[in-house]
């Protein structure tokens, strides 16, 4: 079996004032003596002895001690040349290794590795990095297993001690117990962060971020431990001056921990040394206090001495190693966390003894039974169970999913959103929303009894996850079961409501081979299900990812598109069907994108609605329309502009439109505001209606667009300040279809408009037959490709329908073609 290779011994270093090339790194003059550079304003590169790697197998890992830097690089030279990999803080998230190390896999044959370099940008000091070792992959697994086993025992012990002291006194907690809880919390966090175990849940806690947090946690741990000691010792045992000195040292330790973490402000070497001095002085103060407490026959101090003896021993061993007096060995670090766990247990006993002194009437046996029951319940609820629904929580979901991925078995991930939960909370209160979530969880629980390979969890406020282990047949069963849940009736306090679920799914390993990517893909499918109207299921496909990336790109481009004048208007004529003359225009928005070309709103409208830039674009469209009315006064009598609900959000919106009309010296009657039925029936419908009334009273015309496709009733139409009703193009296109129902609807809309005194405009007229039939039905006006496509310039007012139909416009005896 190949042994580990220690590469830290004999490191040579070279400092650079810029970002050197691979060749510059390879040919630099490296110093290997004690005066070799340990810091650099830019890059510090280390040359490792690659000849020592010959004993390693082809696949091995490079393990590097964690320190602080802004960027890191590995340069490997083999027979093919030099190969560099660079890592920032974000890239290090996948390179953590248990034991407080950074792990980098090297697949090149060790006999082919000729040179090996490590580079660090803005490293705090090379003296903080005490370990660089090459480890065979087989040995790496055993090292990780040892660390994870140790930290599992450490975490279990610390959590047990923490829970024990959370439940041992349910009333007002004495100061010593509060300080102990603070110490256990800081020690537990320090162990998890230092060993990189915390990075399994918080991937960003690795490398420089973990080192900075370690300094803070060490300072807090020393401070809390010091305060606990002086609080737990019986009153009157220690001199007052000694207690005050201990409190001052505790404050110094906490402050120096934060100072040591602020390497961008203070000198790393100075703050590290000061923190070590503070720890040493704290140990001296506690030692003197223990000697005095023993002489004065304190009972609690013996528990403290038993607990602190192993901790002091291993910390002295760590200090000797840090000062270079002993070799770098994992055993010292492992012993540190074993000692901390042992101390937590012993100090728990000290607390228990202290309680026995101040509360003799408490029965010890009953107390232990209550502690065991409370601890078991707390562990069960906190570890894997959602407190509201009783099913698995996010932690359980992640654990189960990672287990399935580790096993390599195919499975499907379903993300389920409970639709309209906010509406339920608004209507029935949060108790009603909780009842809905419990009802959904109960229905999902039936899946686990029907299919053994199914696990469920609630991973968010209104989000559930289902993991289905098995083939496509099992997945189809889950889909069928979720489909039967759609529309289920549930009852709460006399109210009947239906369940609506939006479901997105992705499959391992076809759609992704890692949990994060699988979750993101299932979430994309869930988003697609919501876009399709909710209450449905959507499976992930690669097109959804492409559309999301396009959405993000267009969102980013939209902000600058206004300044670059990429948004522009085209004008489509509105023609009087009887006289054949142009009576007005509709302004249509276009985006002349530098990469995707000329785009219609159906390609980017959703982006504008979803982003805050949408209102700015709409205001820009209004300004372009008003400029067109001003500059083409002899060609354009009335211009229709589509408005969104955000542009009609109150009196200020109406005043802003009227102010812009006045600024351009335009009559309000020349502007027609087009709104859809959806805008009219928006949640802020009353405010929008008031805004439209203000505009209408000032002379602005109002048109109801796409009439017949929404949910506006006759009562709404009666109350709305509408001058024009526009028949949706889908009705015009379907007038000649078999059955005649569409034509009857068109006739009814025209009759309704005539009866209410509204102008009726038919959209999407493309043939003479449609034009004749609409004229016979009494339709006033129309627009469509029969009369011309949208164009950048308006045609003269009074242009005849015949000229339009033949594609030409007569002006001063000349003929001008248009398209």
GROMACS .gro file of N, CA and C in nm, residues 708-786:
model
  237
  708UNK      N    1  -6.382   3.941  -2.535
  708UNK     CA    2  -6.440   3.809  -2.555
  708UNK      C    3  -6.350   3.696  -2.511
  709UNK      N    4  -6.221   3.726  -2.485
  709UNK     CA    5  -6.128   3.619  -2.445
  709UNK      C    6  -6.109   3.613  -2.295
  710UNK      N    7  -6.158   3.713  -2.222
  710UNK     CA    8  -6.140   3.717  -2.076
  710UNK      C    9  -6.270   3.690  -2.003
  711UNK      N   10  -6.286   3.760  -1.891
  711UNK     CA   11  -6.398   3.732  -1.802
  711UNK      C   12  -6.481   3.856  -1.772
  712UNK      N   13  -6.469   3.958  -1.855
  712UNK     CA   14  -6.547   4.078  -1.829
  712UNK      C   15  -6.696   4.052  -1.857
  713UNK      N   16  -6.780   4.095  -1.765
  713UNK     CA   17  -6.924   4.076  -1.779
  713UNK      C   18  -6.986   4.204  -1.833
  714UNK      N   19  -7.118   4.194  -1.863
  714UNK     CA   20  -7.188   4.313  -1.913
  714UNK      C   21  -7.189   4.422  -1.808
  715UNK      N   22  -7.196   4.381  -1.681
  715UNK     CA   23  -7.196   4.482  -1.574
  715UNK      C   24  -7.063   4.558  -1.573
  716UNK      N   25  -6.952   4.484  -1.592
  716UNK     CA   26  -6.822   4.551  -1.597
  716UNK      C   27  -6.817   4.647  -1.716
  717UNK      N   28  -6.865   4.602  -1.831
  717UNK     CA   29  -6.860   4.685  -1.951
  717UNK      C   30  -6.943   4.811  -1.933
  718UNK      N   31  -7.054   4.796  -1.860
  718UNK     CA   32  -7.139   4.913  -1.835
  718UNK      C   33  -7.068   5.016  -1.749
  719UNK      N   34  -6.990   4.970  -1.652
  719UNK     CA   35  -6.925   5.061  -1.557
  719UNK      C   36  -6.793   5.116  -1.608
  720UNK      N   37  -6.733   5.051  -1.708
  720UNK     CA   38  -6.601   5.093  -1.755
  720UNK      C   39  -6.613   5.211  -1.852
  721UNK      N   40  -6.519   5.307  -1.845
  721UNK     CA   41  -6.521   5.421  -1.937
  721UNK      C   42  -6.460   5.383  -2.073
  722UNK      N   43  -6.532   5.298  -2.146
  722UNK     CA   44  -6.478   5.243  -2.271
  722UNK      C   45  -6.543   5.312  -2.390
  723UNK      N   46  -6.461   5.359  -2.486
  723UNK     CA   47  -6.510   5.417  -2.611
  723UNK      C   48  -6.512   5.315  -2.723
  724UNK      N   49  -6.417   5.220  -2.718
  724UNK     CA   50  -6.397   5.126  -2.829
  724UNK      C   51  -6.387   4.984  -2.775
  725UNK      N   52  -6.453   4.892  -2.847
  725UNK     CA   53  -6.440   4.750  -2.818
  725UNK      C   54  -6.366   4.685  -2.934
  726UNK      N   55  -6.260   4.612  -2.904
  726UNK     CA   56  -6.181   4.547  -3.009
  726UNK      C   57  -6.206   4.397  -3.004
  727UNK      N   58  -6.253   4.342  -3.117
  727UNK     CA   59  -6.281   4.198  -3.127
  727UNK      C   60  -6.149   4.124  -3.147
  728UNK      N   61  -6.124   4.024  -3.066
  728UNK     CA   62  -5.999   3.949  -3.075
  728UNK      C   63  -5.986   3.880  -3.211
  729UNK      N   64  -5.862   3.872  -3.259
  729UNK     CA   65  -5.835   3.816  -3.391
  729UNK      C   66  -5.877   3.669  -3.401
  730UNK      N   67  -5.879   3.597  -3.288
  730UNK     CA   68  -5.919   3.456  -3.293
  730UNK      C   69  -6.063   3.440  -3.339
  731UNK      N   70  -6.151   3.535  -3.303
  731UNK     CA   71  -6.291   3.529  -3.347
  731UNK      C   72  -6.302   3.561  -3.496
  732UNK      N   73  -6.223   3.660  -3.540
  732UNK     CA   74  -6.227   3.697  -3.682
  732UNK      C   75  -6.178   3.580  -3.768
  733UNK      N   76  -6.071   3.514  -3.725
  733UNK     CA   77  -6.018   3.403  -3.802
  733UNK      C   78  -6.112   3.284  -3.806
  734UNK      N   79  -6.198   3.268  -3.706
  734UNK     CA   80  -6.285   3.152  -3.699
  734UNK      C   81  -6.425   3.174  -3.753
  735UNK      N   82  -6.452   3.287  -3.817
  735UNK     CA   83  -6.588   3.315  -3.864
  735UNK      C   84  -6.635   3.218  -3.971
  736UNK      N   85  -6.542   3.163  -4.051
  736UNK     CA   86  -6.582   3.076  -4.162
  736UNK      C   87  -6.564   2.928  -4.128
  737UNK      N   88  -6.538   2.899  -4.001
  737UNK     CA   89  -6.526   2.759  -3.962
  737UNK      C   90  -6.664   2.694  -3.955
  738UNK      N   91  -6.667   2.562  -3.965
  738UNK     CA   92  -6.794   2.488  -3.961
  738UNK      C   93  -6.863   2.509  -3.828
  739UNK      N   94  -6.995   2.516  -3.832
  739UNK     CA   95  -7.073   2.531  -3.711
  739UNK      C   96  -7.130   2.670  -3.694
  740UNK      N   97  -7.054   2.771  -3.730
  740UNK     CA   98  -7.105   2.907  -3.726
  740UNK      C   99  -7.113   2.969  -3.588
  741UNK      N  100  -7.063   2.899  -3.485
  741UNK     CA  101  -7.071   2.955  -3.350
  741UNK      C  102  -6.987   3.081  -3.336
  742UNK      N  103  -6.870   3.081  -3.398
  742UNK     CA  104  -6.782   3.197  -3.386
  742UNK      C  105  -6.845   3.320  -3.451
  743UNK      N  106  -6.906   3.300  -3.565
  743UNK     CA  107  -6.971   3.413  -3.632
  743UNK      C  108  -7.084   3.469  -3.546
  744UNK      N  109  -7.156   3.381  -3.477
  744UNK     CA  110  -7.263   3.428  -3.389
  744UNK      C  111  -7.206   3.512  -3.276
  745UNK      N  112  -7.088   3.472  -3.225
  745UNK     CA  113  -7.026   3.549  -3.117
  745UNK      C  114  -6.985   3.686  -3.168
  746UNK      N  115  -6.927   3.690  -3.290
  746UNK     CA  116  -6.887   3.819  -3.349
  746UNK      C  117  -7.010   3.908  -3.367
  747UNK      N  118  -7.118   3.852  -3.420
  747UNK     CA  119  -7.242   3.930  -3.439
  747UNK      C  120  -7.291   3.985  -3.305
  748UNK      N  121  -7.282   3.903  -3.198
  748UNK     CA  122  -7.328   3.946  -3.067
  748UNK      C  123  -7.241   4.059  -3.013
  749UNK      N  124  -7.109   4.048  -3.032
  749UNK     CA  125  -7.020   4.154  -2.982
  749UNK      C  126  -7.046   4.285  -3.056
  750UNK      N  127  -7.064   4.275  -3.190
  750UNK     CA  128  -7.092   4.397  -3.267
  750UNK      C  129  -7.225   4.457  -3.223
  751UNK      N  130  -7.327   4.373  -3.205
  751UNK     CA  131  -7.456   4.424  -3.159
  751UNK      C  132  -7.446   4.486  -3.021
  752UNK      N  133  -7.367   4.425  -2.933
  752UNK     CA  134  -7.349   4.479  -2.799
  752UNK      C  135  -7.283   4.616  -2.806
  753UNK      N  136  -7.178   4.628  -2.890
  753UNK     CA  137  -7.111   4.756  -2.903
  753UNK      C  138  -7.202   4.864  -2.958
  754UNK      N  139  -7.280   4.829  -3.061
  754UNK     CA  140  -7.372   4.928  -3.118
  754UNK      C  141  -7.477   4.970  -3.015
  755UNK      N  142  -7.527   4.871  -2.938
  755UNK     CA  143  -7.629   4.903  -2.839
  755UNK      C  144  -7.578   4.994  -2.730
  756UNK      N  145  -7.450   4.981  -2.696
  756UNK     CA  146  -7.392   5.065  -2.590
  756UNK      C  147  -7.327   5.191  -2.645
  757UNK      N  148  -7.334   5.210  -2.776
  757UNK     CA  149  -7.277   5.330  -2.836
  757UNK      C  150  -7.127   5.329  -2.844
  758UNK      N  151  -7.067   5.210  -2.854
  758UNK     CA  152  -6.921   5.198  -2.861
  758UNK      C  153  -6.877   5.175  -3.005
  759UNK      N  154  -6.757   5.220  -3.037
  759UNK     CA  155  -6.696   5.189  -3.166
  759UNK      C  156  -6.641   5.047  -3.158
  760UNK      N  157  -6.670   4.965  -3.261
  760UNK     CA  158  -6.625   4.827  -3.263
  760UNK      C  159  -6.516   4.812  -3.370
  761UNK      N  160  -6.400   4.760  -3.328
  761UNK     CA  161  -6.286   4.740  -3.417
  761UNK      C  162  -6.254   4.590  -3.419
  762UNK      N  163  -6.245   4.534  -3.539
  762UNK     CA  164  -6.210   4.391  -3.555
  762UNK      C  165  -6.061   4.380  -3.584
  763UNK      N  166  -5.992   4.297  -3.508
  763UNK     CA  167  -5.849   4.276  -3.527
  763UNK      C  168  -5.824   4.154  -3.615
  764UNK      N  169  -5.707   4.154  -3.681
  764UNK     CA  170  -5.662   4.036  -3.754
  764UNK      C  171  -5.734   4.013  -3.886
  765UNK      N  172  -5.782   4.116  -3.954
  765UNK     CA  173  -5.847   4.098  -4.084
  765UNK      C  174  -5.739   4.075  -4.190
  766UNK      N  175  -5.749   3.963  -4.257
  766UNK     CA  176  -5.647   3.927  -4.354
  766UNK      C  177  -5.703   3.904  -4.494
  767UNK      N  178  -5.836   3.889  -4.511
  767UNK     CA  179  -5.893   3.862  -4.642
  767UNK      C  180  -6.007   3.959  -4.670
  768UNK      N  181  -6.034   3.976  -4.801
  768UNK     CA  182  -6.146   4.061  -4.840
  768UNK      C  183  -6.278   4.001  -4.792
  769UNK      N  184  -6.289   3.868  -4.790
  769UNK     CA  185  -6.412   3.803  -4.745
  769UNK      C  186  -6.441   3.838  -4.600
  770UNK      N  187  -6.339   3.838  -4.517
  770UNK     CA  188  -6.359   3.876  -4.377
  770UNK      C  189  -6.403   4.021  -4.367
  771UNK      N  190  -6.341   4.107  -4.446
  771UNK     CA  191  -6.376   4.249  -4.442
  771UNK      C  192  -6.521   4.271  -4.482
  772UNK      N  193  -6.566   4.205  -4.591
  772UNK     CA  194  -6.704   4.222  -4.637
  772UNK      C  195  -6.803   4.172  -4.532
  773UNK      N  196  -6.773   4.056  -4.476
  773UNK     CA  197  -6.867   3.997  -4.381
  773UNK      C  198  -6.878   4.083  -4.255
  774UNK      N  199  -6.766   4.136  -4.208
  774UNK     CA  200  -6.769   4.223  -4.090
  774UNK      C  201  -6.844   4.352  -4.120
  775UNK      N  202  -6.827   4.404  -4.242
  775UNK     CA  203  -6.901   4.525  -4.280
  775UNK      C  204  -7.051   4.498  -4.281
  776UNK      N  205  -7.090   4.384  -4.336
  776UNK     CA  206  -7.232   4.348  -4.339
  776UNK      C  207  -7.289   4.330  -4.198
  777UNK      N  208  -7.206   4.283  -4.105
  777UNK     CA  209  -7.253   4.266  -3.967
  777UNK      C  210  -7.259   4.398  -3.891
  778UNK      N  211  -7.208   4.506  -3.950
  778UNK     CA  212  -7.217   4.637  -3.887
  778UNK      C  213  -7.094   4.680  -3.813
  779UNK      N  214  -6.980   4.611  -3.833
  779UNK     CA  215  -6.856   4.648  -3.764
  779UNK      C  216  -6.806   4.781  -3.820
  780UNK      N  217  -6.762   4.870  -3.731
  780UNK     CA  218  -6.720   5.004  -3.774
  780UNK      C  219  -6.583   5.004  -3.840
  781UNK      N  220  -6.483   4.943  -3.773
  781UNK     CA  221  -6.344   4.956  -3.818
  781UNK      C  222  -6.273   4.822  -3.809
  782UNK      N  223  -6.155   4.817  -3.870
  782UNK     CA  224  -6.077   4.694  -3.866
  782UNK      C  225  -5.930   4.723  -3.885
  783UNK      N  226  -5.849   4.626  -3.848
  783UNK     CA  227  -5.706   4.634  -3.871
  783UNK      C  228  -5.655   4.493  -3.897
  784UNK      N  229  -5.544   4.485  -3.970
  784UNK     CA  230  -5.489   4.354  -4.003
  784UNK      C  231  -5.400   4.364  -4.124
  785UNK      N  232  -5.342   4.250  -4.163
  785UNK     CA  233  -5.248   4.251  -4.273
  785UNK      C  234  -5.314   4.284  -4.408
  786UNK      N  235  -5.447   4.274  -4.416
  786UNK     CA  236  -5.515   4.316  -4.539
  786UNK      C  237  -5.489   4.463  -4.568
   0.00000   0.00000   0.00000
